[in-house]
Amino acid sequence: MTVSIVRFGGSNCDRDAERALAHLGIDAEIVWHEDGLPADVTGVVLPGGFSYGDYLRAGAMAARSPIMTEVREAAADGVPVLGVCNGAQVGCESGLTEGAFTTNESARFQCEHVSLRVERADTPWTAAYEEGEIIEIPIAHGEGRYEITDDRLAELEDEGRILFRYCDENGDPTPKANPNGSKHAVAGILGDRDSVAVLMPHPERATLPDVGPTDGQGILRGLER
Amino acid sequence: MTAYTATVTVRLKQGVLDPEAETTKQALERLGFELEALRSADRFEVDLEADGVAAARERADEMAERLLANPTIHDYDVEVAER
């Protein structure tokens, strides 16, 4: 009865995720993608990193590896799935979530702390927060600009599938507070079910008190059983 | 079976921002070139054997649909030539 953290060649936040979850008392283990998910998996983390060296597009190769068929099946059965950074790119490339995370508006890799506004507090990932609460979590990506057609984005917004937006200190999603040019400042979204979420910021890097803010803990608690 | 090369060109849909192309354009301007716009695209040359042009094209189309392009942000086209 453990959470599986799926390691691809080039994943590099898998151990951070494992340590952060251990700190929260959530049993988790790293699973090599070729070994598949264990039968009793209680949650899945698609961790950050540079799976397959970002060849073709970030997340494109990992999204088409056989374990992702198992992840999609688990997600359809209600198993919570969290994609972080490269895991978010994998999530969108695999169809777990809609849209795409592509080249930052700056065309640069960006590593900084950002403010996020919690758009919904009634999901497993955000139950620890209030709607509209501002949390601080780091980003570290070159391809995090959320892209999708305007029509489809409007539908996702109507359906309440936007989970986090980049915002300023007042909670306003201003262009200046948007680090990568994401459409409508989208930082994280939900899949078909609320139990599937992806986000570019790194909650596992904002969980251990030794390394700074701990606002990411609540997101990881979505994997608690 | 005939040997073909299918050339798949993948480009960003109109209206999708291309920051790398914009940066490249600025670099060209710094070098003194005059230009109005610059677009980038990925080109894949796939050597394959098929029963005919239509079959080769169909296979290359499916490659683009399933991996080479991301339909959210990309358009693509396929050209097939005997090799």
mmCIF file of C-alpha atoms in Angstrom:
data_model
loop_
_atom_site.group_PDB
_atom_site.id
_atom_site.type_symbol
_atom_site.label_atom_id
_atom_site.label_comp_id
_atom_site.label_asym_id
_atom_site.label_seq_id
_atom_site.Cartn_x
_atom_site.Cartn_y
_atom_site.Cartn_z
ATOM 1 C CA MET A 1 0.000 0.000 0.000
ATOM 2 C CA THR A 2 2.366 2.654 -1.201
ATOM 3 C CA VAL A 3 2.598 5.621 -3.474
ATOM 4 C CA SER A 4 4.699 4.924 -6.565
ATOM 5 C CA ILE A 5 7.119 7.597 -7.746
ATOM 6 C CA VAL A 6 7.785 6.722 -11.377
ATOM 7 C CA ARG A 7 11.434 7.076 -12.336
ATOM 8 C CA PHE A 8 12.312 7.467 -16.001
ATOM 9 C CA GLY A 9 15.820 7.828 -17.360
ATOM 10 C CA GLY A 10 16.530 11.487 -16.626
ATOM 11 C CA SER A 11 14.062 11.948 -13.753
ATOM 12 C CA ASN A 12 15.847 13.908 -11.032
ATOM 13 C CA CYS A 13 13.225 14.943 -8.481
ATOM 14 C CA ASP A 14 12.206 11.377 -7.642
ATOM 15 C CA ARG A 15 14.298 11.206 -4.472
ATOM 16 C CA ASP A 16 13.198 14.694 -3.414
ATOM 17 C CA ALA A 17 9.592 13.536 -3.740
ATOM 18 C CA GLU A 18 10.312 10.365 -1.773
ATOM 19 C CA ARG A 19 11.937 12.328 1.047
ATOM 20 C CA ALA A 20 9.199 14.954 1.115
ATOM 21 C CA LEU A 21 6.487 12.291 1.279
ATOM 22 C CA ALA A 22 8.394 10.429 4.018
ATOM 23 C CA HIS A 23 8.514 13.670 5.998
ATOM 24 C CA LEU A 24 4.718 13.806 5.789
ATOM 25 C CA GLY A 25 4.435 10.167 6.861
ATOM 26 C CA ILE A 26 3.232 9.061 3.437
ATOM 27 C CA ASP A 27 4.634 5.687 2.425
ATOM 28 C CA ALA A 28 6.204 5.953 -1.022
ATOM 29 C CA GLU A 29 8.729 4.149 -3.148
ATOM 30 C CA ILE A 30 10.517 4.859 -6.380
ATOM 31 C CA VAL A 31 9.453 2.575 -9.241
ATOM 32 C CA TRP A 32 11.602 2.152 -12.351
ATOM 33 C CA HIS A 33 9.280 2.710 -15.305
ATOM 34 C CA GLU A 34 10.147 -0.624 -16.942
ATOM 35 C CA ASP A 35 9.048 -2.501 -13.806
ATOM 36 C CA GLY A 36 5.465 -1.227 -13.984
ATOM 37 C CA LEU A 37 3.174 -0.175 -11.141
ATOM 38 C CA PRO A 38 2.648 -2.520 -8.187
ATOM 39 C CA ALA A 39 -0.859 -4.010 -7.963
ATOM 40 C CA ASP A 40 -1.596 -2.302 -4.640
ATOM 41 C CA VAL A 41 -0.521 1.182 -5.711
ATOM 42 C CA THR A 42 -2.322 3.883 -3.708
ATOM 43 C CA GLY A 43 -1.051 6.903 -5.617
ATOM 44 C CA VAL A 44 1.311 7.903 -8.409
ATOM 45 C CA VAL A 45 3.839 10.713 -8.611
ATOM 46 C CA LEU A 46 5.281 11.655 -11.990
ATOM 47 C CA PRO A 47 8.364 13.513 -10.761
ATOM 48 C CA GLY A 48 10.347 16.392 -12.187
ATOM 49 C CA GLY A 49 13.492 16.086 -14.226
ATOM 50 C CA PHE A 50 14.453 15.703 -17.838
ATOM 51 C CA SER A 51 13.070 12.333 -18.875
ATOM 52 C CA TYR A 52 14.673 11.119 -22.096
ATOM 53 C CA GLY A 53 16.730 14.305 -22.176
ATOM 54 C CA ASP A 54 13.650 16.290 -23.222
ATOM 55 C CA TYR A 55 14.135 14.814 -26.703
ATOM 56 C CA LEU A 56 11.494 15.867 -29.236
ATOM 57 C CA ARG A 57 9.457 17.758 -26.602
ATOM 58 C CA ALA A 58 9.646 17.732 -22.818
ATOM 59 C CA GLY A 59 7.709 14.687 -21.650
ATOM 60 C CA ALA A 60 6.952 13.357 -25.140
ATOM 61 C CA MET A 61 8.931 10.127 -24.843
ATOM 62 C CA ALA A 62 8.015 9.254 -21.264
ATOM 63 C CA ALA A 63 4.333 9.870 -22.047
ATOM 64 C CA ARG A 64 4.441 7.050 -24.586
ATOM 65 C CA SER A 65 6.245 4.505 -22.408
ATOM 66 C CA PRO A 66 4.224 1.412 -21.416
ATOM 67 C CA ILE A 67 3.952 2.356 -17.718
ATOM 68 C CA MET A 68 1.858 5.380 -18.688
ATOM 69 C CA THR A 69 -0.890 3.044 -19.910
ATOM 70 C CA GLU A 70 -0.928 1.620 -16.378
ATOM 71 C CA VAL A 71 -0.922 5.130 -14.899
ATOM 72 C CA ARG A 72 -3.901 6.137 -17.048
ATOM 73 C CA GLU A 73 -5.767 2.985 -15.990
ATOM 74 C CA ALA A 74 -4.980 3.643 -12.328
ATOM 75 C CA ALA A 75 -6.146 7.253 -12.726
ATOM 76 C CA ALA A 76 -9.404 6.043 -14.291
ATOM 77 C CA ASP A 77 -9.878 3.796 -11.242
ATOM 78 C CA GLY A 78 -9.588 6.833 -8.975
ATOM 79 C CA VAL A 79 -5.976 6.391 -7.860
ATOM 80 C CA PRO A 80 -4.567 9.876 -7.200
ATOM 81 C CA VAL A 81 -1.955 10.956 -9.751
ATOM 82 C CA LEU A 82 0.259 14.014 -9.315
ATOM 83 C CA GLY A 83 2.546 15.285 -12.078
ATOM 84 C CA VAL A 84 5.201 17.817 -11.095
ATOM 85 C CA CYS A 85 7.230 19.857 -13.600
ATOM 86 C CA ASN A 86 8.499 17.262 -16.088
ATOM 87 C CA GLY A 87 5.740 15.062 -14.668
ATOM 88 C CA ALA A 88 3.240 17.773 -15.633
ATOM 89 C CA GLN A 89 4.648 17.811 -19.146
ATOM 90 C CA VAL A 90 4.359 14.010 -19.232
ATOM 91 C CA GLY A 91 0.795 14.285 -17.926
ATOM 92 C CA CYS A 92 -0.270 16.623 -20.718
ATOM 93 C CA GLU A 93 1.621 14.688 -23.396
ATOM 94 C CA SER A 94 -0.056 11.466 -22.244
ATOM 95 C CA GLY A 95 -3.566 12.895 -22.204
ATOM 96 C CA LEU A 96 -4.012 12.651 -18.421
ATOM 97 C CA THR A 97 -4.551 16.408 -18.512
ATOM 98 C CA GLU A 98 -5.309 18.796 -21.362
ATOM 99 C CA GLY A 99 -3.117 21.412 -22.983
ATOM 100 C CA ALA A 100 0.650 21.559 -23.296
ATOM 101 C CA PHE A 101 3.568 23.015 -21.371
ATOM 102 C CA THR A 102 5.963 24.514 -23.867
ATOM 103 C CA THR A 103 8.900 26.936 -24.149
ATOM 104 C CA ASN A 104 8.895 29.785 -21.620
ATOM 105 C CA GLU A 105 8.103 33.192 -23.061
ATOM 106 C CA SER A 106 11.638 34.237 -22.030
ATOM 107 C CA ALA A 107 13.105 31.266 -23.971
ATOM 108 C CA ARG A 108 15.197 30.694 -20.831
ATOM 109 C CA PHE A 109 15.321 28.167 -18.026
ATOM 110 C CA GLN A 110 13.898 29.838 -14.922
ATOM 111 C CA CYS A 111 14.521 28.829 -11.331
ATOM 112 C CA GLU A 112 12.820 31.037 -8.752
ATOM 113 C CA HIS A 113 10.181 31.187 -6.042
ATOM 114 C CA VAL A 114 6.727 32.139 -7.282
ATOM 115 C CA SER A 115 3.372 32.919 -5.713
ATOM 116 C CA LEU A 116 0.409 30.761 -6.620
ATOM 117 C CA ARG A 117 -3.260 31.432 -6.052
ATOM 118 C CA VAL A 118 -5.292 28.418 -5.018
ATOM 119 C CA GLU A 119 -8.254 28.403 -7.414
ATOM 120 C CA ARG A 120 -10.147 25.564 -5.735
ATOM 121 C CA ALA A 121 -9.876 24.285 -2.190
ATOM 122 C CA ASP A 122 -12.279 21.360 -2.591
ATOM 123 C CA THR A 123 -9.813 18.952 -4.209
ATOM 124 C CA PRO A 124 -7.536 16.361 -2.576
ATOM 125 C CA TRP A 125 -4.541 18.529 -3.530
ATOM 126 C CA THR A 126 -5.788 21.744 -2.002
ATOM 127 C CA ALA A 127 -7.860 20.689 1.009
ATOM 128 C CA ALA A 128 -5.169 22.206 3.260
ATOM 129 C CA TYR A 129 -5.694 25.674 1.779
ATOM 130 C CA GLU A 130 -8.435 28.240 1.459
ATOM 131 C CA GLU A 131 -9.784 29.179 -1.955
ATOM 132 C CA GLY A 132 -7.880 32.269 -3.058
ATOM 133 C CA GLU A 133 -5.009 31.594 -0.653
ATOM 134 C CA ILE A 134 -1.575 32.594 -1.895
ATOM 135 C CA ILE A 135 1.178 30.017 -1.484
ATOM 136 C CA GLU A 136 4.888 30.190 -2.274
ATOM 137 C CA ILE A 137 6.484 27.359 -4.205
ATOM 138 C CA PRO A 138 9.592 27.244 -6.421
ATOM 139 C CA ILE A 139 9.643 26.677 -10.152
ATOM 140 C CA ALA A 140 12.572 25.318 -12.185
ATOM 141 C CA HIS A 141 11.772 24.866 -15.849
ATOM 142 C CA GLY A 142 12.465 25.972 -19.390
ATOM 143 C CA GLU A 143 9.210 24.669 -20.835
ATOM 144 C CA GLY A 144 6.409 25.657 -18.505
ATOM 145 C CA ARG A 145 4.285 28.008 -20.551
ATOM 146 C CA TYR A 146 0.765 26.607 -20.538
ATOM 147 C CA GLU A 147 -0.714 26.584 -24.019
ATOM 148 C CA ILE A 148 -4.166 25.540 -25.190
ATOM 149 C CA THR A 149 -6.815 26.972 -27.494
ATOM 150 C CA ASP A 150 -8.773 29.900 -26.060
ATOM 151 C CA ASP A 151 -12.063 28.021 -26.484
ATOM 152 C CA ARG A 152 -10.852 24.936 -24.662
ATOM 153 C CA LEU A 153 -9.304 26.992 -21.880
ATOM 154 C CA ALA A 154 -12.618 28.780 -21.364
ATOM 155 C CA GLU A 155 -14.329 25.389 -21.040
ATOM 156 C CA LEU A 156 -11.727 24.130 -18.544
ATOM 157 C CA GLU A 157 -12.223 27.316 -16.531
ATOM 158 C CA ASP A 158 -15.998 26.836 -16.585
ATOM 159 C CA GLU A 159 -15.520 23.251 -15.424
ATOM 160 C CA GLY A 160 -13.324 24.411 -12.541
ATOM 161 C CA ARG A 161 -10.317 22.456 -13.768
ATOM 162 C CA ILE A 162 -7.774 25.225 -13.146
ATOM 163 C CA LEU A 163 -6.088 24.438 -9.830
ATOM 164 C CA PHE A 164 -3.374 27.117 -9.476
ATOM 165 C CA ARG A 165 -2.505 30.402 -11.158
ATOM 166 C CA TYR A 166 0.678 32.455 -10.890
ATOM 167 C CA CYS A 167 -0.129 35.650 -9.010
ATOM 168 C CA ASP A 168 1.396 38.678 -7.322
ATOM 169 C CA GLU A 169 1.458 39.362 -3.575
ATOM 170 C CA ASN A 170 -2.175 40.500 -3.734
ATOM 171 C CA GLY A 171 -3.328 37.360 -5.472
ATOM 172 C CA ASP A 172 -3.736 39.045 -8.850
ATOM 173 C CA PRO A 173 -2.608 37.022 -11.886
ATOM 174 C CA THR A 174 -0.738 39.946 -13.465
ATOM 175 C CA PRO A 175 1.564 39.518 -16.491
ATOM 176 C CA LYS A 176 4.524 40.515 -14.301
ATOM 177 C CA ALA A 177 3.764 37.743 -11.825
ATOM 178 C CA ASN A 178 3.478 35.200 -14.628
ATOM 179 C CA PRO A 179 7.004 33.768 -14.885
ATOM 180 C CA ASN A 180 6.700 31.928 -18.185
ATOM 181 C CA GLY A 181 3.879 33.516 -20.181
ATOM 182 C CA SER A 182 1.360 30.784 -19.385
ATOM 183 C CA LYS A 183 -2.070 31.424 -20.881
ATOM 184 C CA HIS A 184 -4.325 32.940 -18.200
ATOM 185 C CA ALA A 185 -1.405 32.413 -15.771
ATOM 186 C CA VAL A 186 -2.244 28.724 -15.432
ATOM 187 C CA ALA A 187 0.305 26.927 -13.222
ATOM 188 C CA GLY A 188 -1.590 23.727 -12.483
ATOM 189 C CA ILE A 189 -4.682 21.924 -13.754
ATOM 190 C CA LEU A 190 -6.887 18.987 -12.955
ATOM 191 C CA GLY A 191 -7.586 16.013 -15.209
ATOM 192 C CA ASP A 192 -11.000 14.487 -15.881
ATOM 193 C CA ARG A 193 -11.158 13.635 -12.202
ATOM 194 C CA ASP A 194 -10.158 15.842 -9.308
ATOM 195 C CA SER A 195 -7.824 13.044 -8.230
ATOM 196 C CA VAL A 196 -5.521 13.783 -11.183
ATOM 197 C CA ALA A 197 -3.490 17.000 -11.080
ATOM 198 C CA VAL A 198 -0.391 18.412 -12.738
ATOM 199 C CA LEU A 199 1.562 21.560 -11.943
ATOM 200 C CA MET A 200 4.856 23.099 -13.020
ATOM 201 C CA PRO A 201 5.940 24.350 -9.545
ATOM 202 C CA HIS A 202 7.650 21.892 -7.197
ATOM 203 C CA PRO A 203 5.697 21.169 -3.982
ATOM 204 C CA GLU A 204 8.322 18.591 -2.947
ATOM 205 C CA ARG A 205 10.869 21.433 -2.804
ATOM 206 C CA ALA A 206 8.622 23.366 -0.434
ATOM 207 C CA THR A 207 7.926 20.634 2.093
ATOM 208 C CA LEU A 208 11.009 20.028 4.247
ATOM 209 C CA PRO A 209 11.353 22.820 6.841
ATOM 210 C CA ASP A 210 15.155 22.727 6.471
ATOM 211 C CA VAL A 211 15.065 24.134 2.967
ATOM 212 C CA GLY A 212 12.633 27.037 3.270
ATOM 213 C CA PRO A 213 8.896 27.529 2.878
ATOM 214 C CA THR A 214 6.679 24.522 3.461
ATOM 215 C CA ASP A 215 3.618 25.612 1.494
ATOM 216 C CA GLY A 216 3.926 22.571 -0.770
ATOM 217 C CA GLN A 217 3.002 20.117 1.969
ATOM 218 C CA GLY A 218 -0.722 20.467 1.404
ATOM 219 C CA ILE A 219 -0.433 19.476 -2.253
ATOM 220 C CA LEU A 220 1.490 16.288 -1.423
ATOM 221 C CA ARG A 221 -1.127 15.428 1.190
ATOM 222 C CA GLY A 222 -3.434 14.699 -1.726
ATOM 223 C CA LEU A 223 -1.577 11.360 -1.838
ATOM 224 C CA GLU A 224 -2.522 10.480 1.741
ATOM 225 C CA ARG A 225 -4.758 7.477 2.278
ATOM 226 C CA MET B 1 7.693 -2.912 -51.695
ATOM 227 C CA THR B 2 9.246 0.394 -52.658
ATOM 228 C CA ALA B 3 11.706 2.493 -50.706
ATOM 229 C CA TYR B 4 10.470 5.953 -49.763
ATOM 230 C CA THR B 5 11.548 8.903 -47.701
ATOM 231 C CA ALA B 6 8.665 10.550 -45.884
ATOM 232 C CA THR B 7 9.472 14.077 -44.799
ATOM 233 C CA VAL B 8 7.374 15.234 -41.852
ATOM 234 C CA THR B 9 7.467 18.947 -41.092
ATOM 235 C CA VAL B 10 6.105 19.980 -37.697
ATOM 236 C CA ARG B 11 5.470 23.648 -36.993
ATOM 237 C CA LEU B 12 3.691 25.646 -34.337
ATOM 238 C CA LYS B 13 0.097 26.510 -35.075
ATOM 239 C CA GLN B 14 -0.547 30.049 -36.134
ATOM 240 C CA GLY B 15 -0.876 32.259 -33.086
ATOM 241 C CA VAL B 16 1.204 30.040 -30.781
ATOM 242 C CA LEU B 17 4.130 32.027 -29.413
ATOM 243 C CA ASP B 18 7.578 30.848 -30.544
ATOM 244 C CA PRO B 19 10.088 32.396 -28.103
ATOM 245 C CA GLU B 20 13.072 30.591 -29.614
ATOM 246 C CA ALA B 21 12.250 31.912 -33.083
ATOM 247 C CA GLU B 22 11.808 35.406 -31.648
ATOM 248 C CA THR B 23 15.209 35.178 -29.930
ATOM 249 C CA THR B 24 16.777 33.937 -33.188
ATOM 250 C CA LYS B 25 15.184 36.813 -35.094
ATOM 251 C CA GLN B 26 16.624 39.302 -32.614
ATOM 252 C CA ALA B 27 20.070 37.715 -32.946
ATOM 253 C CA LEU B 28 19.903 38.023 -36.742
ATOM 254 C CA GLU B 29 18.941 41.681 -36.373
ATOM 255 C CA ARG B 30 21.898 42.219 -34.055
ATOM 256 C CA LEU B 31 24.080 40.827 -36.832
ATOM 257 C CA GLY B 32 22.725 43.539 -39.099
ATOM 258 C CA PHE B 33 20.207 41.522 -41.128
ATOM 259 C CA GLU B 34 16.874 42.996 -42.074
ATOM 260 C CA LEU B 35 13.895 40.654 -41.738
ATOM 261 C CA GLU B 36 10.194 40.907 -40.976
ATOM 262 C CA ALA B 37 9.532 37.609 -39.259
ATOM 263 C CA LEU B 38 11.084 34.234 -38.607
ATOM 264 C CA ARG B 39 9.358 30.934 -37.984
ATOM 265 C CA SER B 40 10.991 27.691 -36.908
ATOM 266 C CA ALA B 41 9.926 24.141 -37.697
ATOM 267 C CA ASP B 42 11.151 20.614 -37.071
ATOM 268 C CA ARG B 43 11.748 18.355 -40.043
ATOM 269 C CA PHE B 44 11.886 14.571 -39.732
ATOM 270 C CA GLU B 45 13.082 12.458 -42.644
ATOM 271 C CA VAL B 46 11.785 8.927 -42.313
ATOM 272 C CA ASP B 47 13.131 6.201 -44.571
ATOM 273 C CA LEU B 48 10.646 3.372 -44.946
ATOM 274 C CA GLU B 49 9.413 0.713 -47.321
ATOM 275 C CA ALA B 50 5.757 0.510 -48.338
ATOM 276 C CA ASP B 51 3.454 -0.881 -51.009
ATOM 277 C CA GLY B 52 2.884 2.556 -52.477
ATOM 278 C CA VAL B 53 2.949 6.292 -51.881
ATOM 279 C CA ALA B 54 -0.441 6.224 -50.166
ATOM 280 C CA ALA B 55 0.629 3.544 -47.694
ATOM 281 C CA ALA B 56 3.899 5.374 -46.958
ATOM 282 C CA ARG B 57 2.019 8.609 -46.396
ATOM 283 C CA GLU B 58 -0.522 6.946 -44.136
ATOM 284 C CA ARG B 59 2.230 5.502 -41.937
ATOM 285 C CA ALA B 60 4.066 8.819 -41.723
ATOM 286 C CA ASP B 61 0.788 10.585 -40.912
ATOM 287 C CA GLU B 62 0.218 8.218 -38.033
ATOM 288 C CA MET B 63 3.772 8.798 -36.769
ATOM 289 C CA ALA B 64 3.060 12.525 -36.719
ATOM 290 C CA GLU B 65 -0.317 12.064 -35.018
ATOM 291 C CA ARG B 66 0.979 9.760 -32.327
ATOM 292 C CA LEU B 67 4.401 11.198 -31.529
ATOM 293 C CA LEU B 68 6.155 13.681 -33.790
ATOM 294 C CA ALA B 69 3.576 16.464 -33.401
ATOM 295 C CA ASN B 70 1.542 17.593 -30.408
ATOM 296 C CA PRO B 71 -1.915 18.442 -31.793
ATOM 297 C CA THR B 72 -2.448 21.031 -29.052
ATOM 298 C CA ILE B 73 0.270 23.295 -30.417
ATOM 299 C CA HIS B 74 1.393 21.878 -33.774
ATOM 300 C CA ASP B 75 0.353 21.541 -37.394
ATOM 301 C CA TYR B 76 2.273 19.177 -39.636
ATOM 302 C CA ASP B 77 2.560 18.133 -43.235
ATOM 303 C CA VAL B 78 3.963 15.038 -44.904
ATOM 304 C CA GLU B 79 5.735 14.717 -48.243
ATOM 305 C CA VAL B 80 6.662 11.342 -49.671
ATOM 306 C CA ALA B 81 9.299 10.686 -52.323
ATOM 307 C CA GLU B 82 10.813 7.528 -53.747
ATOM 308 C CA ARG B 83 14.352 6.990 -52.652
#
